Coordinates of C-alpha atoms in Angstrom, one line a residue:
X1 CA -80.3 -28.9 38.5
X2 CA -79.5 -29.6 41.9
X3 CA -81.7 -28.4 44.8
X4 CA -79.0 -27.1 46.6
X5 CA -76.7 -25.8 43.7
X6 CA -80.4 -23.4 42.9
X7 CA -81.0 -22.9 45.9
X8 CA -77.7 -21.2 46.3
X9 CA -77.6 -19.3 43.2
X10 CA -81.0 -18.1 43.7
X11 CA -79.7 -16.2 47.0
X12 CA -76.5 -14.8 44.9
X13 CA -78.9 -13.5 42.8
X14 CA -81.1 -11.7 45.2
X15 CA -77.8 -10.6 47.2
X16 CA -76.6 -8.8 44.3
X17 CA -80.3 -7.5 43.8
X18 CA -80.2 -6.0 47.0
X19 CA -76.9 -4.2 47.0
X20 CA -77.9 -2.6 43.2
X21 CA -81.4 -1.3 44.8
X22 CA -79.7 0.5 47.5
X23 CA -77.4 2.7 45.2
X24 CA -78.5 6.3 45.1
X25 CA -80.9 7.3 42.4
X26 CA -78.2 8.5 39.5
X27 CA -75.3 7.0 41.0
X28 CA -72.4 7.1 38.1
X29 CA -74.5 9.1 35.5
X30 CA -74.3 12.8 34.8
X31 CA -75.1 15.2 36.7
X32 CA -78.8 15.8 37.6
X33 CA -79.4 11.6 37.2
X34 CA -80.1 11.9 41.1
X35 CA -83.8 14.0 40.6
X36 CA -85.5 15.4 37.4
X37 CA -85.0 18.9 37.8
X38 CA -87.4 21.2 39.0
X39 CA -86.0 24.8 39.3
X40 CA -88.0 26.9 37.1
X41 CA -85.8 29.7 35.0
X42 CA -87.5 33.0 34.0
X43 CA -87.4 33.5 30.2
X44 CA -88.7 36.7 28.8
X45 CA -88.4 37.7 24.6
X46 CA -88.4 41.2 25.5
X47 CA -85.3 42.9 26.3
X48 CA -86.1 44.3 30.3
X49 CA -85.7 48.1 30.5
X50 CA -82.3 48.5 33.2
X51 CA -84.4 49.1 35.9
X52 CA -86.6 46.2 35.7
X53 CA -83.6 43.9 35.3
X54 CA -81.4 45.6 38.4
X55 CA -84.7 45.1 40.9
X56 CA -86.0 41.9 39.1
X57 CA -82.9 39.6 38.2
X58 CA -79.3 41.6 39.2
X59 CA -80.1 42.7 42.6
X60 CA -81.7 39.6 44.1
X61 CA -79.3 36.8 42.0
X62 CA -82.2 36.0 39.7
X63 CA -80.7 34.3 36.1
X64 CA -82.8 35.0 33.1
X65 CA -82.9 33.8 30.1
X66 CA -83.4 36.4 27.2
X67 CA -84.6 34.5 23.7
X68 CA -83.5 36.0 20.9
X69 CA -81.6 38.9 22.1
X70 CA -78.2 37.8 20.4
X71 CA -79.9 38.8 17.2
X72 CA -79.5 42.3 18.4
X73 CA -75.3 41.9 17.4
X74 CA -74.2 42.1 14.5
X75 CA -71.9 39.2 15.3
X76 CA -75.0 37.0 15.3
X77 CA -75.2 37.2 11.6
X78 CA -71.9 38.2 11.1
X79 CA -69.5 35.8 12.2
X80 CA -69.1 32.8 9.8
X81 CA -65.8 30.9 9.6
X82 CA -65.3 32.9 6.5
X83 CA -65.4 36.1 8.1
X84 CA -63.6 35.2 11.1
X85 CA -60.6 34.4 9.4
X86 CA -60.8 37.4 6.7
X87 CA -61.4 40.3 9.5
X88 CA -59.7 39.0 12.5
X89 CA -57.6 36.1 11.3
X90 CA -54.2 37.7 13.1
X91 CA -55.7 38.0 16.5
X92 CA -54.8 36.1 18.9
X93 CA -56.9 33.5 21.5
X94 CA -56.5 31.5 24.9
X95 CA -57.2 27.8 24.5
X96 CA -58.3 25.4 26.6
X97 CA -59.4 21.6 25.8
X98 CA -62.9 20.8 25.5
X99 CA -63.3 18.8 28.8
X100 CA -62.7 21.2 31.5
X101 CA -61.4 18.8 34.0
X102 CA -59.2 16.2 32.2
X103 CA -58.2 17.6 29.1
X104 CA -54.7 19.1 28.5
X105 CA -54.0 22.4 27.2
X106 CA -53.5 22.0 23.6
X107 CA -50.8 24.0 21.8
X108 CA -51.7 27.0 19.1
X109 CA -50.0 28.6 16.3
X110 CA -48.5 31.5 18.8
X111 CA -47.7 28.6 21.7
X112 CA -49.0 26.5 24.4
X113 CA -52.7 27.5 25.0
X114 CA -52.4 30.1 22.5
X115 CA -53.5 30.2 19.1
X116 CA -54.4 33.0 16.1
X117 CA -57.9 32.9 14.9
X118 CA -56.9 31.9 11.5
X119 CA -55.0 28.7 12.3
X120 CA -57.8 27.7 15.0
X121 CA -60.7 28.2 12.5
X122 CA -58.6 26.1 10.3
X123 CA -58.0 22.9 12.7
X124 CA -60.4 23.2 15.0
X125 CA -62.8 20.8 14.3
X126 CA -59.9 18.0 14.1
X127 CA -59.0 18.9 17.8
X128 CA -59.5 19.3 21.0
X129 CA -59.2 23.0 21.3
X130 CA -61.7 25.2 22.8
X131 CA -60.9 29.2 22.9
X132 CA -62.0 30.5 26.4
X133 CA -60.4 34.1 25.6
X134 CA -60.7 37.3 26.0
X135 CA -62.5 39.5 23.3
X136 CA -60.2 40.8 20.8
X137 CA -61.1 44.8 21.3
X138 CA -61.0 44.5 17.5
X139 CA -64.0 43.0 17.4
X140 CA -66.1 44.7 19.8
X141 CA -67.9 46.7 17.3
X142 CA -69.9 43.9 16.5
X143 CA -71.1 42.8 19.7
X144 CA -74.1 45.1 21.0
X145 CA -74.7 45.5 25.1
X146 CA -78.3 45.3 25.8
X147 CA -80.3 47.9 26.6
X148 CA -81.1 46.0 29.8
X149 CA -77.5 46.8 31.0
X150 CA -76.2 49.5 28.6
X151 CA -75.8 52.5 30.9
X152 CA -75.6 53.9 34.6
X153 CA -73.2 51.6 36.9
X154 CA -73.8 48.3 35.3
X155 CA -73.0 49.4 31.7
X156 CA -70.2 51.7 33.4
X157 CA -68.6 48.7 34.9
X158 CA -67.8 46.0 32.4
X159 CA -64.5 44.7 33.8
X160 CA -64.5 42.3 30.5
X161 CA -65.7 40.5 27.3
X162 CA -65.1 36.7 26.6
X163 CA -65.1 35.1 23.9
X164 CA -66.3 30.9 23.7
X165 CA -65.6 28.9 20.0
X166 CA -65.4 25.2 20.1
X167 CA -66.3 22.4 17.6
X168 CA -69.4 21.3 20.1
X169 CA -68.9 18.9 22.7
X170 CA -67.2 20.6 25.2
X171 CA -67.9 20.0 29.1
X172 CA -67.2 22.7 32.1
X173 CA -67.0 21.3 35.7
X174 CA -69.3 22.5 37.7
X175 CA -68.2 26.0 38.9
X176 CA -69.4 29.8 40.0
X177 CA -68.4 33.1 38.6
X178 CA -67.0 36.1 40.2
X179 CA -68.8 38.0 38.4
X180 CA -72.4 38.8 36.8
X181 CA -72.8 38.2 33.0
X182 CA -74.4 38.3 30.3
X183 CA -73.7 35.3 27.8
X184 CA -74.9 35.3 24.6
X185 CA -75.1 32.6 22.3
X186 CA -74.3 33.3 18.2
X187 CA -74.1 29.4 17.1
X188 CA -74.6 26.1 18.4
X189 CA -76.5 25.4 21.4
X190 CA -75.9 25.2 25.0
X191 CA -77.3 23.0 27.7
X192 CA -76.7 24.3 31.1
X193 CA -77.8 22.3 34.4
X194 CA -77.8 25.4 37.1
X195 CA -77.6 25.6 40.9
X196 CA -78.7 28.1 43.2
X197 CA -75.8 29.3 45.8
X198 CA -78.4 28.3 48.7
X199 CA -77.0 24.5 47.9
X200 CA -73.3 25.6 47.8
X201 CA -72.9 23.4 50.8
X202 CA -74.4 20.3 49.3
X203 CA -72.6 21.1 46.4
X204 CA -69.2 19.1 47.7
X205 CA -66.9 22.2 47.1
X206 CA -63.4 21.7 45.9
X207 CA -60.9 23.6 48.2
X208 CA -59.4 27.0 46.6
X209 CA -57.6 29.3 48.5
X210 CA -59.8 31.5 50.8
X211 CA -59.2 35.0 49.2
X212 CA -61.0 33.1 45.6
X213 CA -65.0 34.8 44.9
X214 CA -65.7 31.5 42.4
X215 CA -65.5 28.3 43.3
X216 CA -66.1 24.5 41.8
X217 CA -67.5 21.2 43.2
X218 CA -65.3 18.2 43.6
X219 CA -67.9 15.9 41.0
X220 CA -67.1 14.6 37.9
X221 CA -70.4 16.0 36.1
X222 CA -70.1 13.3 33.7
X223 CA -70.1 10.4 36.0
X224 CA -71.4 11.6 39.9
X225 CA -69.5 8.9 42.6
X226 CA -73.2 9.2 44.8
X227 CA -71.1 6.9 47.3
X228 CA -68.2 9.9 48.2
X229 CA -70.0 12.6 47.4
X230 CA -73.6 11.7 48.8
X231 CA -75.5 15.5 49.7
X232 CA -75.8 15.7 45.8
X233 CA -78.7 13.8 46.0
X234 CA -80.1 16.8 48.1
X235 CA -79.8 19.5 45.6
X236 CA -82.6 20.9 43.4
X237 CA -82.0 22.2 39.7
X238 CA -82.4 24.1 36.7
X239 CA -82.1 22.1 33.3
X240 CA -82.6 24.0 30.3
X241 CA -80.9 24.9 26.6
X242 CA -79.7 28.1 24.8
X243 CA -80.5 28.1 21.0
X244 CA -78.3 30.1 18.6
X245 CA -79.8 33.7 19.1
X246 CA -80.3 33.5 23.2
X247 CA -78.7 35.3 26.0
X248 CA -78.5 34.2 29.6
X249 CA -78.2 36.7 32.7
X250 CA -76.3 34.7 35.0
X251 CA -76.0 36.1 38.7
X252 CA -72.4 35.8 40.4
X253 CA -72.8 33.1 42.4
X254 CA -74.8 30.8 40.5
X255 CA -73.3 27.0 40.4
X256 CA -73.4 25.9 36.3
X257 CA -72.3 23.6 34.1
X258 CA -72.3 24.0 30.5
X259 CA -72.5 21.4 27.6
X260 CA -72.0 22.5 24.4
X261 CA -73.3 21.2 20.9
X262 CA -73.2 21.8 17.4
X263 CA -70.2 21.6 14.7
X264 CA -69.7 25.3 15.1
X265 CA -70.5 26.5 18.9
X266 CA -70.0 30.4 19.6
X267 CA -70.6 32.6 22.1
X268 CA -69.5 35.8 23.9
X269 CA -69.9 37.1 27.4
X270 CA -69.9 40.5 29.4
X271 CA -69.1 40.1 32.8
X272 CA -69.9 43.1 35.0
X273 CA -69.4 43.9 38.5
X274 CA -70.9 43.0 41.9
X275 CA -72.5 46.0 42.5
X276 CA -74.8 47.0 45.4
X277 CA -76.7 50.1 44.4
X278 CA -77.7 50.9 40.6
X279 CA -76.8 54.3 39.6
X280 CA -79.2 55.4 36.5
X281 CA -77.7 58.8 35.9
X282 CA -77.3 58.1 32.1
X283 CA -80.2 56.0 31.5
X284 CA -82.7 57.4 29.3
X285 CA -86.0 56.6 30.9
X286 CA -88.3 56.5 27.7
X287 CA -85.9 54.6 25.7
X288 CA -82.4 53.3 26.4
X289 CA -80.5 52.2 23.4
X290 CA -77.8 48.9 22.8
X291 CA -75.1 50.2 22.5
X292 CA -71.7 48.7 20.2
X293 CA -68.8 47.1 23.0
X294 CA -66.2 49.5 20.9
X295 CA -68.9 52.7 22.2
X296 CA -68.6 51.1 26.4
X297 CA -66.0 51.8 28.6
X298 CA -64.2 48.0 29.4
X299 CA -62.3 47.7 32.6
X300 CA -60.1 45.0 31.0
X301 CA -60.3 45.3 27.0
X302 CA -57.4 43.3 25.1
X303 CA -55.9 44.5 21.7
X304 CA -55.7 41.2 20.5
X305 CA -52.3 40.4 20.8
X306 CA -49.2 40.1 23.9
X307 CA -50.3 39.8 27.5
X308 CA -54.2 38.9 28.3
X309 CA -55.9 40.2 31.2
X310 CA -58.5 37.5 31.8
X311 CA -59.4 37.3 35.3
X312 CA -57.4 40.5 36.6
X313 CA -58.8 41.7 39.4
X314 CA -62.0 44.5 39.9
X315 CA -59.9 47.4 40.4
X316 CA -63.6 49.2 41.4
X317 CA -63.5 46.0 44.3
X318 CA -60.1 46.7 45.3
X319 CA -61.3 50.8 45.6
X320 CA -63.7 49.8 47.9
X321 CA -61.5 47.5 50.5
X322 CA -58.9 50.1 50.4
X323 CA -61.9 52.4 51.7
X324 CA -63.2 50.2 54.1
X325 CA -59.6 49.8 55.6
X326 CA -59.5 53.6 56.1
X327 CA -62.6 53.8 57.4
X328 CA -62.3 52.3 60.2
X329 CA -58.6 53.4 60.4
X330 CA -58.4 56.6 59.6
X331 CA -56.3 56.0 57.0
X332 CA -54.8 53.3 55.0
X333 CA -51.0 53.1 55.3
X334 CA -48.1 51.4 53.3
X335 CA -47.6 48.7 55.7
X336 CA -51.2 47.8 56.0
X337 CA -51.4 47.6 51.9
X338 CA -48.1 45.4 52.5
X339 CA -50.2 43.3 54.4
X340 CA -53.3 43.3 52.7
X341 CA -51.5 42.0 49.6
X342 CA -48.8 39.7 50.9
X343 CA -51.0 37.5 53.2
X344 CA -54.0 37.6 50.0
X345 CA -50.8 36.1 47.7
X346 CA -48.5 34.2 50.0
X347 CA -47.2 31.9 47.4
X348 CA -45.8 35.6 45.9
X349 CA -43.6 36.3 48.7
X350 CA -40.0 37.1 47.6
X351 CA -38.3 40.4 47.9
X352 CA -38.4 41.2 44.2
X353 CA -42.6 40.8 44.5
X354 CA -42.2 43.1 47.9
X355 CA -40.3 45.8 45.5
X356 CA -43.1 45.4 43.0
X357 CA -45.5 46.4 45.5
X358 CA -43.6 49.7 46.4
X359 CA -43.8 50.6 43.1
X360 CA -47.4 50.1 42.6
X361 CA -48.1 51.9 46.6
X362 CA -46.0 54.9 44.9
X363 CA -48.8 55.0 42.1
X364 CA -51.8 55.7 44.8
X365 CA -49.6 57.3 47.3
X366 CA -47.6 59.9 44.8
X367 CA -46.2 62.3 47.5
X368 CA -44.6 59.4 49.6
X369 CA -46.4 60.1 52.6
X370 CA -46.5 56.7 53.4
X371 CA -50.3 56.9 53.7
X372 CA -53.4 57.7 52.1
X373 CA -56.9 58.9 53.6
X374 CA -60.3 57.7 53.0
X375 CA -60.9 61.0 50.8
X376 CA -57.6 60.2 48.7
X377 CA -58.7 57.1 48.2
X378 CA -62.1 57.8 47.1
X379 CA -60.5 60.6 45.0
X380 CA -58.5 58.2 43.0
X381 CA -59.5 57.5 39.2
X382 CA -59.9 54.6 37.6
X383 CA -56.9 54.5 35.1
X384 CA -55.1 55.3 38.5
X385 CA -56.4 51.9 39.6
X386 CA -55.8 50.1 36.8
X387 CA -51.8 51.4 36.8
X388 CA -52.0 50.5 40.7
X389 CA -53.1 46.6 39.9
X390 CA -51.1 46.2 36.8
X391 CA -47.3 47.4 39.0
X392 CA -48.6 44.5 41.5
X393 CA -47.7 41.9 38.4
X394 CA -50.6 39.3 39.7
X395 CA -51.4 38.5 35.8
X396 CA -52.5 34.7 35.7
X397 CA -50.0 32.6 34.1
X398 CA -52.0 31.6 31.8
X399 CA -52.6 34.9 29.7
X400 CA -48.6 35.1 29.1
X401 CA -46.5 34.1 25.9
X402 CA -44.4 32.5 28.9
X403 CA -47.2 30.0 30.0
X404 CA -45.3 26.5 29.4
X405 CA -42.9 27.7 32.2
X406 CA -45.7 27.6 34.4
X407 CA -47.8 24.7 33.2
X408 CA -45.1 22.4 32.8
X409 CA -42.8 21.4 35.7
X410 CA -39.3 21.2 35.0
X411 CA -38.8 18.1 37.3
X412 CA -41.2 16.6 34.9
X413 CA -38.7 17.6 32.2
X414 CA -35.4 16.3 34.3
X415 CA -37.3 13.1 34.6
X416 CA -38.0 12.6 30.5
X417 CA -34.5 13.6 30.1
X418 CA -33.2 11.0 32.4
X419 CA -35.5 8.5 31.2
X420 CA -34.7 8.7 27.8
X421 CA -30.8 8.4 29.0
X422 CA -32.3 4.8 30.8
X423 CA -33.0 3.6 28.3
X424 CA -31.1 4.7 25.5
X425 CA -27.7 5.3 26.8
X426 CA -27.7 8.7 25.1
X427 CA -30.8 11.2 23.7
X428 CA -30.6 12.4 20.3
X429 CA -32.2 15.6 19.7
X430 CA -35.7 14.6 17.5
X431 CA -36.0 12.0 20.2
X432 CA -36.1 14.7 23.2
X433 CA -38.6 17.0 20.7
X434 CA -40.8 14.2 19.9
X435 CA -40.8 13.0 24.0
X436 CA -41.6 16.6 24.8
X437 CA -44.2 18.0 22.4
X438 CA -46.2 14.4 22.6
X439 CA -45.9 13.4 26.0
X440 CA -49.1 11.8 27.6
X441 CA -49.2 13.9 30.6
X442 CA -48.9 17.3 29.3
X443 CA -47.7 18.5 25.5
X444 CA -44.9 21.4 25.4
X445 CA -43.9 23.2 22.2
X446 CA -41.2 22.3 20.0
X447 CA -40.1 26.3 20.5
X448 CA -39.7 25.7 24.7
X449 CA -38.0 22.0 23.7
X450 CA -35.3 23.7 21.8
X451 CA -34.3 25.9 24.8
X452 CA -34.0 23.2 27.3
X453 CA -31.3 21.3 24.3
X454 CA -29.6 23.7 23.0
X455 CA -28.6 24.8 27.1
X456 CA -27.9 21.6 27.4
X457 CA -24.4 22.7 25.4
X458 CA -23.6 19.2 23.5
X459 CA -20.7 18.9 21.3
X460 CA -22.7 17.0 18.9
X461 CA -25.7 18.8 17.9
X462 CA -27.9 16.1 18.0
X463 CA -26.5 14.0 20.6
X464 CA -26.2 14.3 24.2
X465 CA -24.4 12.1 27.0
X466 CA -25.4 11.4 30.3
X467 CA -22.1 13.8 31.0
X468 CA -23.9 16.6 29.2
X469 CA -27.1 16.2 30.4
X470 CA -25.6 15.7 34.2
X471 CA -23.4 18.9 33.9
X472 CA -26.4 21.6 33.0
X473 CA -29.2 20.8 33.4
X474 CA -29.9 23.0 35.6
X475 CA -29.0 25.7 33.7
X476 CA -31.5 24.1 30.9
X477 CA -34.2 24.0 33.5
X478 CA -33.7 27.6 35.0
X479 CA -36.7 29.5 33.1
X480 CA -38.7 26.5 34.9
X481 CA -37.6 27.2 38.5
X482 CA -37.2 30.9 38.3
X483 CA -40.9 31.0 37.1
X484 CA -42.0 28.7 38.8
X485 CA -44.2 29.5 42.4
X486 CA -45.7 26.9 44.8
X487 CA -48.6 25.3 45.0
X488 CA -51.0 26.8 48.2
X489 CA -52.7 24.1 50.1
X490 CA -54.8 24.4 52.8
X491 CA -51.8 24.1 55.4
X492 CA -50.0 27.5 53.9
X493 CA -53.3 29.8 52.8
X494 CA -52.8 32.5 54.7
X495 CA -55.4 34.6 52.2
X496 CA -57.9 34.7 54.7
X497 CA -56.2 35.7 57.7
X498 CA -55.2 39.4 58.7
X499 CA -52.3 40.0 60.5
X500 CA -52.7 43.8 60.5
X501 CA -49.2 45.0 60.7
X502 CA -48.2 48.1 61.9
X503 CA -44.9 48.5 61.2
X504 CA -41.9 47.1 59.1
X505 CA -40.1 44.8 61.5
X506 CA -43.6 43.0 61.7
X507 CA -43.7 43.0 57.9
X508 CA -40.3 41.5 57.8
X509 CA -40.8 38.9 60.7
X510 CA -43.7 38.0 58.3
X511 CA -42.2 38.0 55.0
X512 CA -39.6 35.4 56.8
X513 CA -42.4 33.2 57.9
X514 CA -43.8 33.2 54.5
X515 CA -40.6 32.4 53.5
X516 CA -39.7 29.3 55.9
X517 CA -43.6 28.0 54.4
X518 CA -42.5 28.1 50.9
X519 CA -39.2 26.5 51.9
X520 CA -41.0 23.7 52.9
X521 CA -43.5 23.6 50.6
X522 CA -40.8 23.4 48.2
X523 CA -39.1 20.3 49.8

């Protein structure tokens, strides 16, 4: 070969060398590729007595894993396939798809992310359906709280129980909770890769609105871009795996992303509330008992069927800000609740939401006084609460039979529509169905297809113009705009800010604003 011609590839070669060698350890692999991890987690077999786990794990954020302490639920042994479908078959359960980050939300036997327990057991290991749900209250007979958490204020406030089923091979993003849990594992296993809050700001956060207690990082955990997101490599980390029969105590707070395994992967998890003190008035101090779910009180427990209540707010939390605002204002009045509310939701503003919160102000403030004390508030009870939140209609989309409204954007559908009329000249009905419920961007329901044709109001069943289409579809499309709210972006959160209004000129003068923003936004 020639000299030069060597020569010359020779320094290509070393060139492209060079740049590989100064990638960051881990670049493009899964998360964790950038250092083996070294976070130690605590693992016990013996179930703590509650005070040793409030001044050991809860109190200061410390996760613990507890081998073997699944066993102590009946589920554990309980719940085959078999039995699912024979005892609870009819319940109802949230889906998701198994890759938290890129996968749609698949459609159930009851609807778009919504499925029975019966039909999922029966497809689910042909899909890509994952149930993140809430706990049928059915079934909480045969889930045991541990001993470790069974009484005094941590016992007393379980806002809810979850309930995780996949085929194996699901993957969460990396994320925190609001709340504390206990997860416990019944089949499969579970790697998690875990992150202590100290790191948060390495941890390349994702924006969410400011009023949010969780939070995510902006990685793909399967593939980590070291190049954008470069103070991962500064993190330290916990690497370890759940084996059918194992709980975890995970501390609000704590960054984790799970990896699932196993044909059959099954688990269920009490999330409890950030509390401050530990009240041990009913513990017994010799030799506190687990107790059955069905025996607890659950802030949020779910029949099983209708509207969810996953992720509904800590109506304990809410207590306590509506106490700290009298506190240190003698009292907390109407138009300061207005505030509180409105400025935390901005993208709710309209005046039907404003009447909404009336209603639910009239449930804690039952003489119309137009204010409440510190006493009064302290005074209220929690079903009180609960009636309080519910009239303030902030249920997440998701846990409603009227989801695809939400999920799926009708300017989405106006553009099928007029594709289809592109290039076809006309759309005939099983074409329009077929578009719809298999489209590669999201995948509606045949039921929420039908409503959108049959307002279309053809004169051939199965056939409509570009007239037809022109002339209503809006009216096809109204479910999707009247549900429909916008999006909040760092330019129009407003959830952190306090405007402290006094009066209700200033509550109107805001309500416009917010108003104008979601004009805008809208545009």
């Amino acid at each position: 070969m020639c000299p030069i011609i060597l020569a010359f590839l020779l320094y290509v070669a070393s060139s492209n060398a060079g740049e590989t060698s100064e990638l960051p350890r881990g670049h493009m692999e899964p998360f964790g590729g950038h250092r083996p991890a070294d976070v130690p987690i605590l693992e016990t077999t013996t179930i703590p007595d509650p005070w040793t786990f409030w001044e050991d794990y809860v109190e200061p954020g410390v996760p613990l894993i507890l081998r073997g302490a699944a066993r102590e639920s009946p589920a554990f042994e309980l719940w085959t396939e078999e039995y699912l479908k024979e005892h609870y078959g009819d319940l109802e359960i949230r889906l998701e798809g198994k890759n938290e980050a890129t996968s749609r939300i698949p459609v159930g036997a009851m609807g778009l992310g919504r499925d029975t327990i019966e039909s999922f057991v029966d497809h689910y290991q042909e899909t890509d359906a994952y149930v993140i749900s809430q706990l049928p209250e059915p079934m909480y007979p045969e889930i045991s709280v541990l001993r470790c958490m069974s009484c005094g204020n941590m016992g007393g406030r379980i806002v809810e129980a979850d309930l995780w089923m996949s085929s194996g091979e699901s993957v969460s993003i990396m994320h925190k909770d609001a709340f504390n849990q206990i997860n416990c594992l019944m089949q499969g296993t579970k790697r998690w890769k875990m992150v202590h809050g100290s790191y948060e700001e390495f941890i390349h956060p994702a924006w969410e609105p400011e009023r949010e207690i969780g939070g995510r990082s902006s990685i793909d955990v399967t593939k980590v871009d070291l190049i954008a997101y470069p103070n991962i490599t500064k993190i330290r980390w916990s690497d370890f795996t759940l084996n059918p029969g194992d709980c975890l105590f995970l501390p609000n707070g704590y960054y984790h992303q799970v990896t699932s395994h196993g044909s059959t992967n099954l688990a269920v998890s009490l999330l409890f509330s950030r509390i401050s003190t530990f009240e041990d008035d009913d513990c017994d101090p010799v030799d506190q008992p687990h107790i059955p779910l069905s025996e607890m009180f659950v802030l949020w427990s779910w029949p099983g069927h209708g509207v969810m209540s996953m992720g509904n707010l800590d109506v304990w939390d809410v207590q306590s800000t509506y106490a700290k605002i009298a506190q240190s204002n003698s009292v907390l009045t109407k138009e300061r609740f207005l505030e509180e509310i409105l400025v935390l939701f901005p993208e709710r503003v309209t005046d039907t939401y404003v009447q909404d919160l009336l209603k639910a102000w009239d449930v804690i403030d039952p003489k119309g006084e137009g204010q409440i004390t510190l006493d009064e508030i302290l005074a209220l009870d929690t079903a009180t609460m609960v009636r309080h939140t519910l009239q303030m209609d902030l249920v997440e989309q998701s846990n409603t039979l009227e989801f695809e409204y939400f999920y799926i954007d009708g300017e989405d559908i106006r553009d099928l529509l007029f594709d289809l009329l592109d290039n076809f000249g006309n759309v005939q009905k099983e074409q329009f169905i077929v578009a719809y419920t298999t489209h590669p961007e999201y995948s509606g329901t045949e039921e929420f297809a039908l409503e959108v044709w049959n307002k279309l109001k053809t004169a051939d069943p199965n056939l409509a113009t570009r007239e037809e289409i022109e002339a209503n579809i809006e009216e096809a499309l109204e479910n999707w705009r009247a549900k429909r709210i916008f999006d909040l972006t760092p330019a129009n959160d407003t959830s952190g800010q306090s405007l402290l209004w006094q009066d209700e000129d200033k509550v109107a003068d805001a309500l416009q604003k917010a108003r104008e923003t979601k004009s805008k936004d809208e545009l």
